[in-house]
GROMACS .gro file of N, CA and C in nm:
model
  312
    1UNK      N    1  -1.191   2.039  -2.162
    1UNK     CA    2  -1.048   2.033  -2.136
    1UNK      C    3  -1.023   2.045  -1.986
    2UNK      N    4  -0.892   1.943  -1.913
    2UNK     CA    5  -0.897   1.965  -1.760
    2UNK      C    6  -0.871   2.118  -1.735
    3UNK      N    7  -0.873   2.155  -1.603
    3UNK     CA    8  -0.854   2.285  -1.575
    3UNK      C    9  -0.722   2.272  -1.514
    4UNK      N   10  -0.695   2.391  -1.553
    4UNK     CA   11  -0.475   2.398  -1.486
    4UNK      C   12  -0.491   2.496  -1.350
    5UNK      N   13  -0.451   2.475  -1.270
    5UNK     CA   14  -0.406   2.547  -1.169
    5UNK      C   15  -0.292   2.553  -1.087
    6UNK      N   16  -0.199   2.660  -1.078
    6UNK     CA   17  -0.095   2.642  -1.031
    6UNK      C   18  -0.002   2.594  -1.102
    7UNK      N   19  -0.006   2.559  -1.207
    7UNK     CA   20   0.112   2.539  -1.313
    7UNK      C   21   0.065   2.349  -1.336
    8UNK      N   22  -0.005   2.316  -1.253
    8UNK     CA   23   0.022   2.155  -1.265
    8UNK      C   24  -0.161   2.136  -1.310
    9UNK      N   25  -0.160   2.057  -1.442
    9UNK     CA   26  -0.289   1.978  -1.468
    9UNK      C   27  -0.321   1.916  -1.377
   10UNK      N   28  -0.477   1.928  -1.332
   10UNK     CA   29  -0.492   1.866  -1.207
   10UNK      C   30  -0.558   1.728  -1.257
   11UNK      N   31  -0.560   1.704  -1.375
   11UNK     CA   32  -0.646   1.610  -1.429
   11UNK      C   33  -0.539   1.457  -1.468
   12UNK      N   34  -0.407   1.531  -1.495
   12UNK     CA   35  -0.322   1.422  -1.571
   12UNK      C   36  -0.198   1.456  -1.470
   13UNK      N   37  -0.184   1.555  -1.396
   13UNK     CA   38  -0.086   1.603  -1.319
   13UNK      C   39   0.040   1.629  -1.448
   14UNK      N   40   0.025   1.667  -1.553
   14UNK     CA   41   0.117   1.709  -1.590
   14UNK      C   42   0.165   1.875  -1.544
   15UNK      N   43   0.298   1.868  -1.560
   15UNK     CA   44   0.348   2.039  -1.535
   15UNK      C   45   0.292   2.117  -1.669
   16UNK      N   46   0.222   2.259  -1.676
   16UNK     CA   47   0.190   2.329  -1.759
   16UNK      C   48   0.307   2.403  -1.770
   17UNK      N   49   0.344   2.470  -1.645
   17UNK     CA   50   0.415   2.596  -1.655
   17UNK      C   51   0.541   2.545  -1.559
   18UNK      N   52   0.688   2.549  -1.606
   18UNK     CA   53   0.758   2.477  -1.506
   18UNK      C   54   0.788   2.618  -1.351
   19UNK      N   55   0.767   2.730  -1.459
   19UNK     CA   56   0.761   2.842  -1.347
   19UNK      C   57   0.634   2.851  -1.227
   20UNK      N   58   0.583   2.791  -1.252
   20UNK     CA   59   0.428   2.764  -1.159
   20UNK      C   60   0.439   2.655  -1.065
   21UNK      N   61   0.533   2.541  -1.124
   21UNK     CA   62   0.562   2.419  -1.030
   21UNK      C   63   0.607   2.452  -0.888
   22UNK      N   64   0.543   2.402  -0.761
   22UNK     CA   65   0.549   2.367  -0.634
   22UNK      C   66   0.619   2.259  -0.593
   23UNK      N   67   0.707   2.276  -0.502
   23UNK     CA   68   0.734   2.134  -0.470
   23UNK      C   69   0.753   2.153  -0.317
   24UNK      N   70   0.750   2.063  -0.224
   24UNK     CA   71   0.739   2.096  -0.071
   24UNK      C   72   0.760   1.970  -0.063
   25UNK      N   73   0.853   1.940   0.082
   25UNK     CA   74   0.887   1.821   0.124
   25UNK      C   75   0.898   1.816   0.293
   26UNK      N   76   0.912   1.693   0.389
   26UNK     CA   77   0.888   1.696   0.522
   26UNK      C   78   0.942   1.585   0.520
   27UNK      N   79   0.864   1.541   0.644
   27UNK     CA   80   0.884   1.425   0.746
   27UNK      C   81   0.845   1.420   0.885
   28UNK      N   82   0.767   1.303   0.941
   28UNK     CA   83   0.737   1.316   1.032
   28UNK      C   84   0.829   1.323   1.183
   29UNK      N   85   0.945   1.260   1.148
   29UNK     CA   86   1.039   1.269   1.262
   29UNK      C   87   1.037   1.059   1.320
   30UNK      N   88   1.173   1.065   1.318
   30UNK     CA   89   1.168   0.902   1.360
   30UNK      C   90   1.164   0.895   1.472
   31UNK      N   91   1.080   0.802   1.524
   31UNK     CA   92   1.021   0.760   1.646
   31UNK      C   93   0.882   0.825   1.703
   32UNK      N   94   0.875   0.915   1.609
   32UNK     CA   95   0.756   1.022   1.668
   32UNK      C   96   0.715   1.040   1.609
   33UNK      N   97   0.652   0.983   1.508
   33UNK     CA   98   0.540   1.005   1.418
   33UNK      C   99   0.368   0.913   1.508
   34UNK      N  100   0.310   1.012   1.499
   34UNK     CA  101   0.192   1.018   1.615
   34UNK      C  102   0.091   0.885   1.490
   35UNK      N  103   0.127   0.774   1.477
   35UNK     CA  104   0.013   0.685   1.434
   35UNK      C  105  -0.112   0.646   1.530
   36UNK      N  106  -0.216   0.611   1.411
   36UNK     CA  107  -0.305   0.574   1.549
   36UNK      C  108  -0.339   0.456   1.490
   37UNK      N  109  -0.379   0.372   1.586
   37UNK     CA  110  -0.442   0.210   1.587
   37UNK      C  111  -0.577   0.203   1.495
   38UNK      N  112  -0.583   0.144   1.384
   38UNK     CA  113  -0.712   0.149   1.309
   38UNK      C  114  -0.713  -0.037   1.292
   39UNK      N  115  -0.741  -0.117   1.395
   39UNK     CA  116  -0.776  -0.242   1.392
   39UNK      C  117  -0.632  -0.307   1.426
   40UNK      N  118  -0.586  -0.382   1.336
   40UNK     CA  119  -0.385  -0.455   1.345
   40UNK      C  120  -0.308  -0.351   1.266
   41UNK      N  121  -0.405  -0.248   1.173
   41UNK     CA  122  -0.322  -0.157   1.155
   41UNK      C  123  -0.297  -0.038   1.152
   42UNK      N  124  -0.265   0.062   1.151
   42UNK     CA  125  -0.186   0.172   1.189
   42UNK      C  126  -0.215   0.303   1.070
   43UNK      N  127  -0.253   0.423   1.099
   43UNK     CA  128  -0.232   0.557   1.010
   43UNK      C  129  -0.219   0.615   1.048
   44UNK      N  130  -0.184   0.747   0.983
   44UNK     CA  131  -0.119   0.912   0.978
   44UNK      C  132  -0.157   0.971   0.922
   45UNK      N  133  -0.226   1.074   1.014
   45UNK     CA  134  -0.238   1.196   0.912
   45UNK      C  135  -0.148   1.292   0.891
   46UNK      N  136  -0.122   1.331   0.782
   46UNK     CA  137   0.001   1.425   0.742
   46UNK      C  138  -0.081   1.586   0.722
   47UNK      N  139  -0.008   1.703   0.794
   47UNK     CA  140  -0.090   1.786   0.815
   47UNK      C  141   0.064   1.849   0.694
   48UNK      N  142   0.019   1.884   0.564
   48UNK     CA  143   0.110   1.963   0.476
   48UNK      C  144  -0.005   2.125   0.437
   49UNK      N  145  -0.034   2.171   0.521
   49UNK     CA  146  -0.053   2.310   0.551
   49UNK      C  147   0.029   2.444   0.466
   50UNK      N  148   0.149   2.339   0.594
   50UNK     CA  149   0.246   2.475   0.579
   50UNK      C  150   0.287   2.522   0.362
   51UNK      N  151   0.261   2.425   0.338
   51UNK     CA  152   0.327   2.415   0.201
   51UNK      C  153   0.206   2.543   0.126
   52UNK      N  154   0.108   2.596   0.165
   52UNK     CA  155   0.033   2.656   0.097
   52UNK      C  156   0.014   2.652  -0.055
   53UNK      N  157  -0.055   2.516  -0.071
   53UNK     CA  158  -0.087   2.484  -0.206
   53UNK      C  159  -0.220   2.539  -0.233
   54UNK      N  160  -0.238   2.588  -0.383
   54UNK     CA  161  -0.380   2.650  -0.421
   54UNK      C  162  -0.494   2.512  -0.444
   55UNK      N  163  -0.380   2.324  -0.493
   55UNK     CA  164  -0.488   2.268  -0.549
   55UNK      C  165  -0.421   2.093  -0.530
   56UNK      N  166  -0.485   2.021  -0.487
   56UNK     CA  167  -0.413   1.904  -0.454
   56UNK      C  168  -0.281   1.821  -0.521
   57UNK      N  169  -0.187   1.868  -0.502
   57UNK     CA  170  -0.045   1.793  -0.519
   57UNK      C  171  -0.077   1.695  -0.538
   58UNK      N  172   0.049   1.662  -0.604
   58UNK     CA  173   0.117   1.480  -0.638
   58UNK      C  174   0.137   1.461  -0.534
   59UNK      N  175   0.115   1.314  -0.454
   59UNK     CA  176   0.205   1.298  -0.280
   59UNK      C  177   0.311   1.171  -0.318
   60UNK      N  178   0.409   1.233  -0.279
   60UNK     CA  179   0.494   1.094  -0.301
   60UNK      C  180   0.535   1.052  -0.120
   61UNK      N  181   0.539   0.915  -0.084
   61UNK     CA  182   0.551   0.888   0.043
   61UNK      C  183   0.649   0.794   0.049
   62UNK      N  184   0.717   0.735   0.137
   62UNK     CA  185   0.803   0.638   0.137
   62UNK      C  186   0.813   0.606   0.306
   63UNK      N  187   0.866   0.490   0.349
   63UNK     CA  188   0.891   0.415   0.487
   63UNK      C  189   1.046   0.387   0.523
   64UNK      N  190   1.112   0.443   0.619
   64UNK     CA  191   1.248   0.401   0.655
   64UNK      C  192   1.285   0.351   0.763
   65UNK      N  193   1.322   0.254   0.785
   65UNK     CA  194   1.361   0.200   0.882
   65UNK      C  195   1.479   0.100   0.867
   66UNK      N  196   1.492   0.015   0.998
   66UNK     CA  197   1.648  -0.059   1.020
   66UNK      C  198   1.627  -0.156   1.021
   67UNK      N  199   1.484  -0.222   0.980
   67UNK     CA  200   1.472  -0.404   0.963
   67UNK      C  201   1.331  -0.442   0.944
   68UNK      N  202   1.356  -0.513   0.864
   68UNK     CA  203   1.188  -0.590   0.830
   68UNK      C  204   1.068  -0.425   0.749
   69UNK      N  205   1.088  -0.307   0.747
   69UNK     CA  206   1.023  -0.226   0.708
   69UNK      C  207   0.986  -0.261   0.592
   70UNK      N  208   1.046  -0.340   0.489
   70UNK     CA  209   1.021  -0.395   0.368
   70UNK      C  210   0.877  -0.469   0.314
   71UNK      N  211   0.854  -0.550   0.447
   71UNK     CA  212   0.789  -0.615   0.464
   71UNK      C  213   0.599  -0.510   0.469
   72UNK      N  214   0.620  -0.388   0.545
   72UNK     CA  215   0.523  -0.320   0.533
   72UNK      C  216   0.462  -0.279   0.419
   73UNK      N  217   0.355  -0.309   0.422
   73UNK     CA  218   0.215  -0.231   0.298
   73UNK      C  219   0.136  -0.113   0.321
   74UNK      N  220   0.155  -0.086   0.210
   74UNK     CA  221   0.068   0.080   0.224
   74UNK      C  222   0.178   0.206   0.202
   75UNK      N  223   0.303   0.162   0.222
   75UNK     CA  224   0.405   0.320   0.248
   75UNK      C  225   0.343   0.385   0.110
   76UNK      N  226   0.307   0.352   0.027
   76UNK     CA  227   0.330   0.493  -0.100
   76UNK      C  228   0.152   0.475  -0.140
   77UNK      N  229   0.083   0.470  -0.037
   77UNK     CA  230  -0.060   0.479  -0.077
   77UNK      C  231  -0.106   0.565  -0.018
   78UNK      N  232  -0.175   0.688  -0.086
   78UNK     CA  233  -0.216   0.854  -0.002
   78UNK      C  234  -0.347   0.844  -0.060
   79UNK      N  235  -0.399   0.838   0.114
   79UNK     CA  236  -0.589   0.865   0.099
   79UNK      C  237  -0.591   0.978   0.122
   80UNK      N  238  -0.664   1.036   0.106
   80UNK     CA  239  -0.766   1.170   0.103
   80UNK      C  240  -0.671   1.303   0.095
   81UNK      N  241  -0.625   1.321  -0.008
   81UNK     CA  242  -0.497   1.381  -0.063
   81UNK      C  243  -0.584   1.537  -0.107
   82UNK      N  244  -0.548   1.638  -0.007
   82UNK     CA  245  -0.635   1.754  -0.058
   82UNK      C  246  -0.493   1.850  -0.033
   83UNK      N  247  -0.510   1.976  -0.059
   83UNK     CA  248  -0.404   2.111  -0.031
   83UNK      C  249  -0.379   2.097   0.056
   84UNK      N  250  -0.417   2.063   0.176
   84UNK     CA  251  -0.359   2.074   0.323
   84UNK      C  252  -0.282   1.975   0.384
   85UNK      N  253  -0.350   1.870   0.317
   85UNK     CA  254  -0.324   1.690   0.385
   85UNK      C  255  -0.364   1.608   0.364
   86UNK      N  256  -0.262   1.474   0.399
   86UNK     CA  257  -0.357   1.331   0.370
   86UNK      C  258  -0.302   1.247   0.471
   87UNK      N  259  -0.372   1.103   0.409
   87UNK     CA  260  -0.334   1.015   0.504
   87UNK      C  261  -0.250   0.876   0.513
   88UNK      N  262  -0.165   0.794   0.559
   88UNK     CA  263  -0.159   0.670   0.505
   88UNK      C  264  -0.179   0.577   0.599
   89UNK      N  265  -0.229   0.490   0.556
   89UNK     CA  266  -0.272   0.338   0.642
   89UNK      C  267  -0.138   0.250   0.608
   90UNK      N  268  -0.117   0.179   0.705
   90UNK     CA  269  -0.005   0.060   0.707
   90UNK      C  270  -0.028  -0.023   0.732
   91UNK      N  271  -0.009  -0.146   0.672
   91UNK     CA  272  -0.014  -0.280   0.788
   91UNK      C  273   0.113  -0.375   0.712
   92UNK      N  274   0.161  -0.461   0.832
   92UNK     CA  275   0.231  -0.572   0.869
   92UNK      C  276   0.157  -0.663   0.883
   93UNK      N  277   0.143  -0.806   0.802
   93UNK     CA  278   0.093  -0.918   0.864
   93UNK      C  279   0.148  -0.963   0.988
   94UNK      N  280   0.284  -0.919   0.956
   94UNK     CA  281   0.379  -0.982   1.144
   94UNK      C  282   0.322  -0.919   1.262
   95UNK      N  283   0.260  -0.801   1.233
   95UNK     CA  284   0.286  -0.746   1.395
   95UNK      C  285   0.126  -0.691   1.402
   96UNK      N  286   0.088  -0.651   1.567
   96UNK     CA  287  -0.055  -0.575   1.601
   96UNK      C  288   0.007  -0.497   1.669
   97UNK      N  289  -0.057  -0.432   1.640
   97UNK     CA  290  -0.064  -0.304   1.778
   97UNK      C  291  -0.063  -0.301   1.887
   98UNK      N  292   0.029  -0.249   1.947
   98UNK     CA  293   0.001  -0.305   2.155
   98UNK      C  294  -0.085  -0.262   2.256
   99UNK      N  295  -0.099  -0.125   2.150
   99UNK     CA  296  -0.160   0.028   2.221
   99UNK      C  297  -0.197   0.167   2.119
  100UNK      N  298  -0.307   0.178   2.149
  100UNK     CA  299  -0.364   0.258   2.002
  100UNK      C  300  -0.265   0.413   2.007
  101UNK      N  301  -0.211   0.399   2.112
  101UNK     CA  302  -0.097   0.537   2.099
  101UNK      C  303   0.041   0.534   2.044
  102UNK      N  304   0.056   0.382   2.076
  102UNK     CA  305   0.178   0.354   2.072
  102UNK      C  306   0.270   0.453   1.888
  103UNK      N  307   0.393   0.468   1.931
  103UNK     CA  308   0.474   0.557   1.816
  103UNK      C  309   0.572   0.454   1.772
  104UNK      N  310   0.568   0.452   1.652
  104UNK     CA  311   0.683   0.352   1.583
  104UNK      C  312   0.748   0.394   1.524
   0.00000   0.00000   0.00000
């Protein structure tokens, strides 16, 4: 049988206990979210620390912006999703990178 921790099946992510449920939310800040250049496209690591989880969360992610953001792939895809943090990769067929620092 999966093992429960923290109120949430870590196997099916169902809620066990709704008194045990966690929920924590953020954002990186618009214009300043620190991406870095991984080829034409772009990731983030999301440092969710502060949320002091005992066992890897559900990540839900999303992309906002004022034009063409639609067009981006990857907003709701979370790699390496542990208690502390993860990551997401993006890419645009329209656009490259200008500068592996550059902030979008």
């Amino acid at each position: 049988s999966p093992m429960i921790s923290s109120g949430i099946n870590a196997e099916y992510g169902e809620l066990s206990d709704p008194k045990c449920a966690k929920v924590c939310s953020g954002r990186t800040g618009r214009g300043s979210t620190d991406f870095k250049a991984y080829g034409d496209n772009v990731f983030v690591d999301i440092d969710m620390s502060g949320c002091a989880f005992v066992s890897t969360p559900t990540v839900v992610t999303s992309l906002e912006g004022s034009s063409k953001h639609w067009k981006v792939l990857g907003t709701s895809s979370v790699y390496n999703s542990s208690p502390t943090g993860f990551r997401v990769y993006l890419h645009n067929e329209n656009a490259t990178c200008r500068s592996p620092d550059r902030r979008v």
